[in-house]
Amino acid sequence: MVNNIADAIEDYILQQLAAKEDGQVELKRTELASKISCAPSQISYVLSTRFTHEKGFVVESRRGLGGYIRITIIESIELKDDYIYKEMISKIEDGTKFEYVKSMIDYLLLHKMVTKREAELCAQFIYSLYNARAIGIQERTKLIRSVFITLSKMAELANK
């Protein structure tokens, strides 16, 4: 569930990045501001605080009529699996939609953090949780988080 404008901007950009195989997206600041109903300065704020080099991103910006924002994921050891998993787990709340969780799994697959088989199994299990009437929303949230915690632990073991 998106808590504020900054979260909405970040989520939108991350979803766009997850959909790209090359880990790079080019956006127009005014179009993005219009789509999310915010001021362009709010986009600038999110880019400068949440898409930093330390967090594994390079942001290029060109202002003016033909201006754009290009965001690229750094493909290096600097981008820690642990950070990505913690971010994903923190965004899984009771109101989180299946499509959003699926986009997280797609991101992991795209960046080779899980295999295709693992991604399919996780997606099917999580889909089943969303359709299980006997499971409450809070229990579903705990189970979905546990899937990502397990994936994080597996990644940690694989990197040792």
PDB file of C-alpha atoms in Angstrom:
ATOM      1  CA  MET A   1       0.000   0.000   0.000  1.00  0.00           C
ATOM      2  CA  VAL A   2       1.455   3.369  -0.960  1.00  0.00           C
ATOM      3  CA  ASN A   3       1.734   5.725   2.020  1.00  0.00           C
ATOM      4  CA  ASN A   4       2.600   8.999   0.328  1.00  0.00           C
ATOM      5  CA  ILE A   5       3.543  10.691  -2.924  1.00  0.00           C
ATOM      6  CA  ALA A   6       7.238   9.829  -2.526  1.00  0.00           C
ATOM      7  CA  ASP A   7       6.370   6.133  -2.146  1.00  0.00           C
ATOM      8  CA  ALA A   8       4.086   6.312  -5.199  1.00  0.00           C
ATOM      9  CA  ILE A   9       6.856   7.867  -7.300  1.00  0.00           C
ATOM     10  CA  GLU A  10       9.417   5.333  -6.094  1.00  0.00           C
ATOM     11  CA  ASP A  11       7.064   2.398  -6.678  1.00  0.00           C
ATOM     12  CA  TYR A  12       6.212   3.578 -10.186  1.00  0.00           C
ATOM     13  CA  ILE A  13       9.885   3.953 -11.135  1.00  0.00           C
ATOM     14  CA  LEU A  14      10.790   0.561  -9.642  1.00  0.00           C
ATOM     15  CA  GLN A  15       7.954  -1.101 -11.557  1.00  0.00           C
ATOM     16  CA  GLN A  16       9.158   0.522 -14.774  1.00  0.00           C
ATOM     17  CA  LEU A  17      12.708  -0.681 -14.086  1.00  0.00           C
ATOM     18  CA  ALA A  18      11.483  -4.204 -13.329  1.00  0.00           C
ATOM     19  CA  ALA A  19       9.781  -4.323 -16.725  1.00  0.00           C
ATOM     20  CA  LYS A  20      13.025  -3.511 -18.558  1.00  0.00           C
ATOM     21  CA  GLU A  21      15.552  -6.200 -19.316  1.00  0.00           C
ATOM     22  CA  ASP A  22      18.460  -3.772 -19.543  1.00  0.00           C
ATOM     23  CA  GLY A  23      17.843  -2.291 -16.077  1.00  0.00           C
ATOM     24  CA  GLN A  24      17.379   1.193 -17.479  1.00  0.00           C
ATOM     25  CA  VAL A  25      14.347   3.413 -17.885  1.00  0.00           C
ATOM     26  CA  GLU A  26      13.929   6.821 -19.455  1.00  0.00           C
ATOM     27  CA  LEU A  27      11.098   9.026 -18.238  1.00  0.00           C
ATOM     28  CA  LYS A  28       9.877  12.561 -18.792  1.00  0.00           C
ATOM     29  CA  ARG A  29       9.603  14.476 -15.520  1.00  0.00           C
ATOM     30  CA  THR A  30       6.418  16.354 -16.525  1.00  0.00           C
ATOM     31  CA  GLU A  31       4.680  13.206 -17.790  1.00  0.00           C
ATOM     32  CA  LEU A  32       5.551  11.343 -14.588  1.00  0.00           C
ATOM     33  CA  ALA A  33       4.367  14.279 -12.449  1.00  0.00           C
ATOM     34  CA  SER A  34       1.094  14.355 -14.379  1.00  0.00           C
ATOM     35  CA  LYS A  35       0.592  10.578 -14.085  1.00  0.00           C
ATOM     36  CA  ILE A  36       1.120  10.601 -10.305  1.00  0.00           C
ATOM     37  CA  SER A  37      -0.509  14.016  -9.728  1.00  0.00           C
ATOM     38  CA  CYS A  38       2.445  15.660  -8.069  1.00  0.00           C
ATOM     39  CA  ALA A  39       4.875  18.507  -8.593  1.00  0.00           C
ATOM     40  CA  PRO A  40       8.056  17.889 -10.631  1.00  0.00           C
ATOM     41  CA  SER A  41      10.056  18.960  -7.574  1.00  0.00           C
ATOM     42  CA  GLN A  42       8.676  15.933  -5.709  1.00  0.00           C
ATOM     43  CA  ILE A  43      10.099  13.691  -8.415  1.00  0.00           C
ATOM     44  CA  SER A  44      13.466  15.418  -8.057  1.00  0.00           C
ATOM     45  CA  TYR A  45      13.341  14.835  -4.302  1.00  0.00           C
ATOM     46  CA  VAL A  46      12.639  11.102  -4.728  1.00  0.00           C
ATOM     47  CA  LEU A  47      15.412  10.748  -7.297  1.00  0.00           C
ATOM     48  CA  SER A  48      17.949  12.469  -5.042  1.00  0.00           C
ATOM     49  CA  THR A  49      17.031  10.493  -1.911  1.00  0.00           C
ATOM     50  CA  ARG A  50      15.913   7.061  -3.058  1.00  0.00           C
ATOM     51  CA  PHE A  51      17.760   6.469  -6.329  1.00  0.00           C
ATOM     52  CA  THR A  52      21.300   7.158  -5.207  1.00  0.00           C
ATOM     53  CA  HIS A  53      24.566   5.548  -6.201  1.00  0.00           C
ATOM     54  CA  GLU A  54      24.842   4.005  -2.722  1.00  0.00           C
ATOM     55  CA  LYS A  55      21.500   2.280  -3.283  1.00  0.00           C
ATOM     56  CA  GLY A  56      22.604   0.956  -6.672  1.00  0.00           C
ATOM     57  CA  PHE A  57      21.334   3.532  -9.172  1.00  0.00           C
ATOM     58  CA  VAL A  58      22.702   6.079 -11.600  1.00  0.00           C
ATOM     59  CA  VAL A  59      20.387   8.961 -12.458  1.00  0.00           C
ATOM     60  CA  GLU A  60      21.000  11.181 -15.464  1.00  0.00           C
ATOM     61  CA  SER A  61      18.817  14.196 -16.039  1.00  0.00           C
ATOM     62  CA  ARG A  62      18.477  16.638 -18.906  1.00  0.00           C
ATOM     63  CA  ARG A  63      16.163  19.574 -18.546  1.00  0.00           C
ATOM     64  CA  GLY A  64      14.381  21.482 -21.260  1.00  0.00           C
ATOM     65  CA  LEU A  65      12.007  20.668 -24.077  1.00  0.00           C
ATOM     66  CA  GLY A  66      13.661  17.366 -24.993  1.00  0.00           C
ATOM     67  CA  GLY A  67      14.504  16.668 -21.362  1.00  0.00           C
ATOM     68  CA  TYR A  68      14.408  13.275 -19.733  1.00  0.00           C
ATOM     69  CA  ILE A  69      15.368  11.350 -16.642  1.00  0.00           C
ATOM     70  CA  ARG A  70      17.363   8.172 -17.234  1.00  0.00           C
ATOM     71  CA  ILE A  71      17.614   5.782 -14.294  1.00  0.00           C
ATOM     72  CA  THR A  72      19.974   2.836 -14.516  1.00  0.00           C
ATOM     73  CA  ILE A  73      20.511   0.018 -12.062  1.00  0.00           C
ATOM     74  CA  ILE A  74      24.186  -0.514 -11.334  1.00  0.00           C
ATOM     75  CA  GLU A  75      25.037  -4.111 -12.109  1.00  0.00           C
ATOM     76  CA  SER A  76      27.727  -4.633  -9.503  1.00  0.00           C
ATOM     77  CA  ILE A  77      28.430  -6.088  -6.099  1.00  0.00           C
ATOM     78  CA  GLU A  78      27.514  -2.685  -4.642  1.00  0.00           C
ATOM     79  CA  LEU A  79      23.841  -3.525  -5.051  1.00  0.00           C
ATOM     80  CA  LYS A  80      23.367  -5.901  -2.149  1.00  0.00           C
ATOM     81  CA  ASP A  81      20.698  -8.575  -2.353  1.00  0.00           C
ATOM     82  CA  ASP A  82      20.009  -8.006   1.318  1.00  0.00           C
ATOM     83  CA  TYR A  83      19.028  -4.362   0.759  1.00  0.00           C
ATOM     84  CA  ILE A  84      16.640  -5.257  -2.052  1.00  0.00           C
ATOM     85  CA  TYR A  85      14.951  -8.000  -0.032  1.00  0.00           C
ATOM     86  CA  LYS A  86      14.579  -5.746   3.027  1.00  0.00           C
ATOM     87  CA  GLU A  87      12.993  -3.033   0.871  1.00  0.00           C
ATOM     88  CA  MET A  88      10.569  -5.528  -0.647  1.00  0.00           C
ATOM     89  CA  ILE A  89       9.634  -7.030   2.712  1.00  0.00           C
ATOM     90  CA  SER A  90       8.993  -3.565   4.158  1.00  0.00           C
ATOM     91  CA  LYS A  91       6.534  -2.821   1.335  1.00  0.00           C
ATOM     92  CA  ILE A  92       4.439  -5.945   1.866  1.00  0.00           C
ATOM     93  CA  GLU A  93       1.466  -4.845   3.939  1.00  0.00           C
ATOM     94  CA  ASP A  94      -2.055  -6.116   4.528  1.00  0.00           C
ATOM     95  CA  GLY A  95      -3.414  -4.097   1.590  1.00  0.00           C
ATOM     96  CA  THR A  96      -0.666  -4.977  -0.893  1.00  0.00           C
ATOM     97  CA  LYS A  97      -2.148  -6.262  -4.156  1.00  0.00           C
ATOM     98  CA  PHE A  98      -1.027  -9.498  -5.799  1.00  0.00           C
ATOM     99  CA  GLU A  99       0.123  -7.634  -8.931  1.00  0.00           C
ATOM    100  CA  TYR A 100       2.560  -5.587  -6.847  1.00  0.00           C
ATOM    101  CA  VAL A 101       4.027  -8.673  -5.156  1.00  0.00           C
ATOM    102  CA  LYS A 102       4.263 -10.349  -8.574  1.00  0.00           C
ATOM    103  CA  SER A 103       6.223  -7.339  -9.892  1.00  0.00           C
ATOM    104  CA  MET A 104       8.688  -7.879  -7.025  1.00  0.00           C
ATOM    105  CA  ILE A 105       9.157 -11.494  -8.056  1.00  0.00           C
ATOM    106  CA  ASP A 106       9.582 -10.402 -11.681  1.00  0.00           C
ATOM    107  CA  TYR A 107      12.272  -7.933 -10.554  1.00  0.00           C
ATOM    108  CA  LEU A 108      14.147 -10.714  -8.725  1.00  0.00           C
ATOM    109  CA  LEU A 109      13.958 -12.937 -11.797  1.00  0.00           C
ATOM    110  CA  LEU A 110      15.036 -10.165 -14.152  1.00  0.00           C
ATOM    111  CA  HIS A 111      18.113  -9.480 -12.035  1.00  0.00           C
ATOM    112  CA  LYS A 112      18.903 -13.173 -11.656  1.00  0.00           C
ATOM    113  CA  MET A 113      18.322 -13.145  -7.910  1.00  0.00           C
ATOM    114  CA  VAL A 114      15.999 -16.146  -8.309  1.00  0.00           C
ATOM    115  CA  THR A 115      15.701 -18.818 -10.957  1.00  0.00           C
ATOM    116  CA  LYS A 116      12.700 -19.044 -13.255  1.00  0.00           C
ATOM    117  CA  ARG A 117      11.575 -22.117 -11.350  1.00  0.00           C
ATOM    118  CA  GLU A 118      11.810 -20.335  -7.983  1.00  0.00           C
ATOM    119  CA  ALA A 119       9.934 -17.334  -9.376  1.00  0.00           C
ATOM    120  CA  GLU A 120       7.125 -19.514 -10.738  1.00  0.00           C
ATOM    121  CA  LEU A 121       6.810 -21.467  -7.487  1.00  0.00           C
ATOM    122  CA  CYS A 122       6.737 -18.277  -5.402  1.00  0.00           C
ATOM    123  CA  ALA A 123       4.221 -16.599  -7.694  1.00  0.00           C
ATOM    124  CA  GLN A 124       1.921 -19.649  -7.662  1.00  0.00           C
ATOM    125  CA  PHE A 125       2.117 -19.989  -3.883  1.00  0.00           C
ATOM    126  CA  ILE A 126       1.425 -16.293  -3.330  1.00  0.00           C
ATOM    127  CA  TYR A 127      -1.411 -16.352  -5.874  1.00  0.00           C
ATOM    128  CA  SER A 128      -2.931 -19.248  -3.927  1.00  0.00           C
ATOM    129  CA  LEU A 129      -2.669 -17.240  -0.701  1.00  0.00           C
ATOM    130  CA  TYR A 130      -4.621 -14.384  -2.261  1.00  0.00           C
ATOM    131  CA  ASN A 131      -7.382 -16.795  -3.288  1.00  0.00           C
ATOM    132  CA  ALA A 132      -7.510 -18.840  -0.067  1.00  0.00           C
ATOM    133  CA  ARG A 133     -10.649 -17.863   1.847  1.00  0.00           C
ATOM    134  CA  ALA A 134      -9.598 -19.701   4.999  1.00  0.00           C
ATOM    135  CA  ILE A 135      -6.542 -17.454   5.479  1.00  0.00           C
ATOM    136  CA  GLY A 136      -6.964 -14.011   7.000  1.00  0.00           C
ATOM    137  CA  ILE A 137      -5.303 -10.954   5.504  1.00  0.00           C
ATOM    138  CA  GLN A 138      -2.754 -10.625   8.320  1.00  0.00           C
ATOM    139  CA  GLU A 139      -1.796 -14.286   8.097  1.00  0.00           C
ATOM    140  CA  ARG A 140      -1.440 -13.952   4.305  1.00  0.00           C
ATOM    141  CA  THR A 141       0.839 -10.944   4.791  1.00  0.00           C
ATOM    142  CA  LYS A 142       3.027 -12.915   7.234  1.00  0.00           C
ATOM    143  CA  LEU A 143       3.267 -15.835   4.822  1.00  0.00           C
ATOM    144  CA  ILE A 144       4.185 -13.617   1.865  1.00  0.00           C
ATOM    145  CA  ARG A 145       6.861 -11.881   3.925  1.00  0.00           C
ATOM    146  CA  SER A 146       8.194 -15.288   4.962  1.00  0.00           C
ATOM    147  CA  VAL A 147       8.633 -16.218   1.295  1.00  0.00           C
ATOM    148  CA  PHE A 148      10.821 -13.155   0.740  1.00  0.00           C
ATOM    149  CA  ILE A 149      12.709 -13.747   4.000  1.00  0.00           C
ATOM    150  CA  THR A 150      13.453 -17.296   2.877  1.00  0.00           C
ATOM    151  CA  LEU A 151      14.626 -16.084  -0.536  1.00  0.00           C
ATOM    152  CA  SER A 152      16.874 -13.555   1.216  1.00  0.00           C
ATOM    153  CA  LYS A 153      18.406 -16.255   3.425  1.00  0.00           C
ATOM    154  CA  MET A 154      18.962 -18.497   0.404  1.00  0.00           C
ATOM    155  CA  ALA A 155      20.723 -15.636  -1.414  1.00  0.00           C
ATOM    156  CA  GLU A 156      22.854 -14.957   1.637  1.00  0.00           C
ATOM    157  CA  LEU A 157      23.927 -18.615   1.820  1.00  0.00           C
ATOM    158  CA  ALA A 158      24.669 -18.699  -1.906  1.00  0.00           C
ATOM    159  CA  ASN A 159      26.934 -15.618  -1.616  1.00  0.00           C
ATOM    160  CA  LYS A 160      29.098 -17.181   1.132  1.00  0.00           C
TER     161      LYS A 160
END
